[in-house]
mmCIF file of C-alpha atoms in Angstrom:
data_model
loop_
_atom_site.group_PDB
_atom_site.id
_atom_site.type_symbol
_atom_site.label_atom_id
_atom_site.label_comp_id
_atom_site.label_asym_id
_atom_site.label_seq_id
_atom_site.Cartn_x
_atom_site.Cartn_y
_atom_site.Cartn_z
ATOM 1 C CA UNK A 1 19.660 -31.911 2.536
ATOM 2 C CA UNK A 2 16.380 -29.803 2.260
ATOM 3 C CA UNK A 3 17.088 -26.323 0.515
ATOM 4 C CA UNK A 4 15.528 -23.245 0.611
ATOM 5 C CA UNK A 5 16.216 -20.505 -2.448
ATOM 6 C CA UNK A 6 17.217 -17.858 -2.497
ATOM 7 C CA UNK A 7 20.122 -18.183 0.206
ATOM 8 C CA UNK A 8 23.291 -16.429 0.837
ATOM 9 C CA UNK A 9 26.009 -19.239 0.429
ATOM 10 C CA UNK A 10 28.680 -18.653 3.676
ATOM 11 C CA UNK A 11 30.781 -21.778 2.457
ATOM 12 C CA UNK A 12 30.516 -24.107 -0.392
ATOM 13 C CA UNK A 13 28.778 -26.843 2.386
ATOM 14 C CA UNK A 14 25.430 -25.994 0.933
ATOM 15 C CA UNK A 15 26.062 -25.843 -2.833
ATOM 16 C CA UNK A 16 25.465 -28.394 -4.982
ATOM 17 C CA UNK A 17 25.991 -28.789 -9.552
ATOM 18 C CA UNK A 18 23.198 -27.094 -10.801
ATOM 19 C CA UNK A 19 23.090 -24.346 -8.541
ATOM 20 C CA UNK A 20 22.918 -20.756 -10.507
ATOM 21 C CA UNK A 21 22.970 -17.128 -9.422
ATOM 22 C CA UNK A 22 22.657 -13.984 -11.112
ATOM 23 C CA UNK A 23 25.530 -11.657 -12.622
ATOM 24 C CA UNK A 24 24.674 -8.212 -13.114
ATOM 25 C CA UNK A 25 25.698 -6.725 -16.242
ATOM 26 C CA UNK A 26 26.604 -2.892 -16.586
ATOM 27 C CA UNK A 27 23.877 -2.796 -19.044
ATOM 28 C CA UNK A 28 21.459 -3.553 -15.652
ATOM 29 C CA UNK A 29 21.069 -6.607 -17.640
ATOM 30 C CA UNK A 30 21.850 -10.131 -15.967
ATOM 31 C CA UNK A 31 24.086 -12.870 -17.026
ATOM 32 C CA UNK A 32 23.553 -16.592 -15.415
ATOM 33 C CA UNK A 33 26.782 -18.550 -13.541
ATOM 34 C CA UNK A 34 26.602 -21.896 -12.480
ATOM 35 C CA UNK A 35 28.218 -24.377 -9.819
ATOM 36 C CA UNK A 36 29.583 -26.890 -12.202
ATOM 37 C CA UNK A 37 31.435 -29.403 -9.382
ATOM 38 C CA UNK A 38 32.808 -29.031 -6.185
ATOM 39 C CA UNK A 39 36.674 -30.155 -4.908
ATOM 40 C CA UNK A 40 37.109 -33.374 -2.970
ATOM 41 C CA UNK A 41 36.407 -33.129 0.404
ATOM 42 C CA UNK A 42 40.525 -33.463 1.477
ATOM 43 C CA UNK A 43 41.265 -31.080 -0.959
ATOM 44 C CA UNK A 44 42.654 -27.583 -0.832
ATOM 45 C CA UNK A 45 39.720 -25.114 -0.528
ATOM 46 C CA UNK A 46 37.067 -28.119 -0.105
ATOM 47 C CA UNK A 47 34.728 -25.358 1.974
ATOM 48 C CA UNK A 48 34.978 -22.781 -0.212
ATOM 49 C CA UNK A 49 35.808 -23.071 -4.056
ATOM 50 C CA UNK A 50 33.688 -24.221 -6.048
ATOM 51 C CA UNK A 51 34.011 -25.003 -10.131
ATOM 52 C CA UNK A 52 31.821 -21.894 -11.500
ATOM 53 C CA UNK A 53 30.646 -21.825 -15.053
ATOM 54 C CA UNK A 54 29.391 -18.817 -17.267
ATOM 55 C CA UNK A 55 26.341 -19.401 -19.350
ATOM 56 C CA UNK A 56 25.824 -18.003 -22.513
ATOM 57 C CA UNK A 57 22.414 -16.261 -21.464
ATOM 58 C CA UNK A 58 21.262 -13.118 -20.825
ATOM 59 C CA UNK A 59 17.830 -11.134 -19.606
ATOM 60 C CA UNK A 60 16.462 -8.398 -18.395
ATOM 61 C CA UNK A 61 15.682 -10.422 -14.993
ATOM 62 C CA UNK A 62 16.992 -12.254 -12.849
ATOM 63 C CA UNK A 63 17.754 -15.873 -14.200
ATOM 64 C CA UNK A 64 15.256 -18.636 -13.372
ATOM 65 C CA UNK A 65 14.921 -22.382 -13.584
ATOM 66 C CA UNK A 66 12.635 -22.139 -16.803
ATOM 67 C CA UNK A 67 14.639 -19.034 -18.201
ATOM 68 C CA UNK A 68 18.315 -20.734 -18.309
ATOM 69 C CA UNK A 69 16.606 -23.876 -20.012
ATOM 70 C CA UNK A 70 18.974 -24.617 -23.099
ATOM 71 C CA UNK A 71 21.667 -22.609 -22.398
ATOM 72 C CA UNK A 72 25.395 -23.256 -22.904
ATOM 73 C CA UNK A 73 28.819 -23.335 -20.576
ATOM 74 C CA UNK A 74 30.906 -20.338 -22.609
ATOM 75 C CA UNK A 75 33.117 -20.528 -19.904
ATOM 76 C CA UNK A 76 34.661 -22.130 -16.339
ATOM 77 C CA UNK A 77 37.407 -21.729 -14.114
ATOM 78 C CA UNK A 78 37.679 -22.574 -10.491
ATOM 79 C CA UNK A 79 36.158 -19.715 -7.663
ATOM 80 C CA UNK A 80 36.033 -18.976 -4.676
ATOM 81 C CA UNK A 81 32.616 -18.933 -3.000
ATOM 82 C CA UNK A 82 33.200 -14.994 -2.908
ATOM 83 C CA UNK A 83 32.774 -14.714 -6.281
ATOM 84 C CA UNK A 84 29.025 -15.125 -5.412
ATOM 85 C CA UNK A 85 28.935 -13.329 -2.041
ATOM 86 C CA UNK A 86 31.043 -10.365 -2.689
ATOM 87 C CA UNK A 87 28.799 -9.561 -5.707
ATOM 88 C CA UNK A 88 26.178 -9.717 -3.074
ATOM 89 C CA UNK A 89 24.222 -12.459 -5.239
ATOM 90 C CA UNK A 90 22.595 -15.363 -3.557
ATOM 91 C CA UNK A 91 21.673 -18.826 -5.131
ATOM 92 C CA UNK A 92 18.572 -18.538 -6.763
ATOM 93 C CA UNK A 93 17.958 -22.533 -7.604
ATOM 94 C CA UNK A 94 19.024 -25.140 -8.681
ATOM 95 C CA UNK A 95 19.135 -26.682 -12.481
ATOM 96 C CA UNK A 96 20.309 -29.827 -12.879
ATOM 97 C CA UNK A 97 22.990 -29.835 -15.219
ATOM 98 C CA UNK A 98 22.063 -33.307 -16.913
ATOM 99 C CA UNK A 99 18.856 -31.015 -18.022
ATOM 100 C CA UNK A 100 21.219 -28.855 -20.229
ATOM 101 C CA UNK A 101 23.704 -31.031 -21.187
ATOM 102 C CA UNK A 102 26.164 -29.403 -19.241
ATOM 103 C CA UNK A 103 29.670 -30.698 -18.310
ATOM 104 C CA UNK A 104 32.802 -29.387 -17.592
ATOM 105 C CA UNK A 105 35.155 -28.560 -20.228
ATOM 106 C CA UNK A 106 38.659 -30.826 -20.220
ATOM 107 C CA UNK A 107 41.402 -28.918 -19.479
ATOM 108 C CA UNK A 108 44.698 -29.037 -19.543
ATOM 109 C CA UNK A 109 47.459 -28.066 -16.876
ATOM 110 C CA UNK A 110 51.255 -28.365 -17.123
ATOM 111 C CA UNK A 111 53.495 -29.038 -14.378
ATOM 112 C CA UNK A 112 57.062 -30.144 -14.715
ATOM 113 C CA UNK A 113 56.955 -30.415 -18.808
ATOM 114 C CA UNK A 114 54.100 -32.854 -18.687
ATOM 115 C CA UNK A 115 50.241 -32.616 -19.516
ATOM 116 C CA UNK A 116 47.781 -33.161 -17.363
ATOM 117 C CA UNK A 117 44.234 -33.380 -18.448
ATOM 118 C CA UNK A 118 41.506 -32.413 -15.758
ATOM 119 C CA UNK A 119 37.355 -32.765 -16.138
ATOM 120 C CA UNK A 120 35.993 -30.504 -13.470
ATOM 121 C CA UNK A 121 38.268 -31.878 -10.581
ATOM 122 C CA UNK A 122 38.932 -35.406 -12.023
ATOM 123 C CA UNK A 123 42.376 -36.140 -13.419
ATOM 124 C CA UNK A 124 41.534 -37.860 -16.839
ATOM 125 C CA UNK A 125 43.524 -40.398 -18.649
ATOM 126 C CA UNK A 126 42.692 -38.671 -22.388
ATOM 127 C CA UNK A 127 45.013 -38.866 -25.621
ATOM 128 C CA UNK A 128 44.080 -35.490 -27.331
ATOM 129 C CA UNK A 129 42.007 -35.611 -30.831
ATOM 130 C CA UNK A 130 43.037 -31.917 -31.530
ATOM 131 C CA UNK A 131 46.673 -30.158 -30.710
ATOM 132 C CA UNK A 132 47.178 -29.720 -27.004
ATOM 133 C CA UNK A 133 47.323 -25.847 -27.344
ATOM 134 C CA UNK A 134 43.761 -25.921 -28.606
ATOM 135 C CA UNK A 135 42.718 -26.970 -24.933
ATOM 136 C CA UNK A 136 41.721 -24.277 -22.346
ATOM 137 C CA UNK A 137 44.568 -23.621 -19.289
ATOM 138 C CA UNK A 138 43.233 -24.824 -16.148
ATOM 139 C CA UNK A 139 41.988 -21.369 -14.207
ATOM 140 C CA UNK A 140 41.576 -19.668 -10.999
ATOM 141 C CA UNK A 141 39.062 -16.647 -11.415
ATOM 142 C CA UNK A 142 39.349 -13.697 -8.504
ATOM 143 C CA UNK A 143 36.280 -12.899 -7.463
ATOM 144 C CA UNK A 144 35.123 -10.415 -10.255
ATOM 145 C CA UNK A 145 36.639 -12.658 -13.184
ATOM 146 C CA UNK A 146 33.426 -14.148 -13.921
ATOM 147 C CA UNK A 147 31.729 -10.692 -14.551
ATOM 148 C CA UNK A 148 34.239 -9.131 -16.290
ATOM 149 C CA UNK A 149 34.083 -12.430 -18.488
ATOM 150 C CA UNK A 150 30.421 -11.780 -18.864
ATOM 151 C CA UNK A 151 30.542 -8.392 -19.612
ATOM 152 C CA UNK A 152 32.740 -9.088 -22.307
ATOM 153 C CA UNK A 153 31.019 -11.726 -24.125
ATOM 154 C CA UNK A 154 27.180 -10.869 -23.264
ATOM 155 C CA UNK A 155 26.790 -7.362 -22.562
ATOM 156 C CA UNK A 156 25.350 -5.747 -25.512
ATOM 157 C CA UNK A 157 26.351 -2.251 -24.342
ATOM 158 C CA UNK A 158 29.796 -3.520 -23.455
ATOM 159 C CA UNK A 159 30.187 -5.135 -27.393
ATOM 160 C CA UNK A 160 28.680 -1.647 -28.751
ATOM 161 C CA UNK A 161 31.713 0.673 -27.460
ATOM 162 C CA UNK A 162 34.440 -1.794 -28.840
#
């Protein structure tokens, strides 16, 4: 599938891992998320959520392929493809993760007193090396969560008044 950048994402059809978009900051700054998987096609949501990540980068422009080089998932939790458009972002490229050494974080999820460990969207077979309350929930962001995440733990203003 032949891509053109920027584009205003209607559905998660067009997205693919790497993809990035820009967060504004209420500093004007910009923060950098990043489509880190998307669902099985038979799964709930398979059109429009998307596994979203949070960089730990920040500029005074919009992010770019060469500007993002390098930097780190802070955070992740499964959106909705609203969390791009209703911030009235677009996709401004695509980085392949592999480039960064980006993955998504295991998490855990409980359902009827048992464990489950997830990678992205993957189900994982994993005996813990650390306690099993050390291991991030399994999320679902509303559409601002990821810039209210990166407000708190980027924007240099924000960090100033606390």
């Amino acid at each position: 599938m032949k891509r053109k950048f920027p584009f205003y994402p209607k559905s998660n059809v067009k997205l693919l891992p790497g993809d990035f978009w820009a967060i504004r900051l209420n500093s004007g700054n910009f923060a950098c998320g990043r489509v880190l998987e998307l669902p099985p096609k038979s799964s709930y949501g398979s059109k429009t959520m998307f596994l979203a990540g949070l960089l730990d980068w920040v500029g005074e422009k919009i992010p770019t392929f060469n500007s993002i080089a390098g930097a780190k998932l802070i955070e992740q939790g499964n959106a909705h493809i609203k969390t791009i458009t209703e911030n009235d972002e677009l996709i401004l490229g695509n980085r392949p993760l592999e480039l960064d050494n980006i993955e998504p974080f295991i998490c855990k999820a409980v359902g009827s007193g048992v464990v489950y460990f997830y990678k992205g969207y993957s189900l994982i077979e994993f005996t813990p090396n650390k306690p099993v309350d050390q291991y991030p929930n399994e999320s679902t962001w509303g559409y601002e969560v990821i810039k209210i995440l990166a407000n708190k733990y980027l924007d240099k203003q924000e960090l100033d008044s606390i």
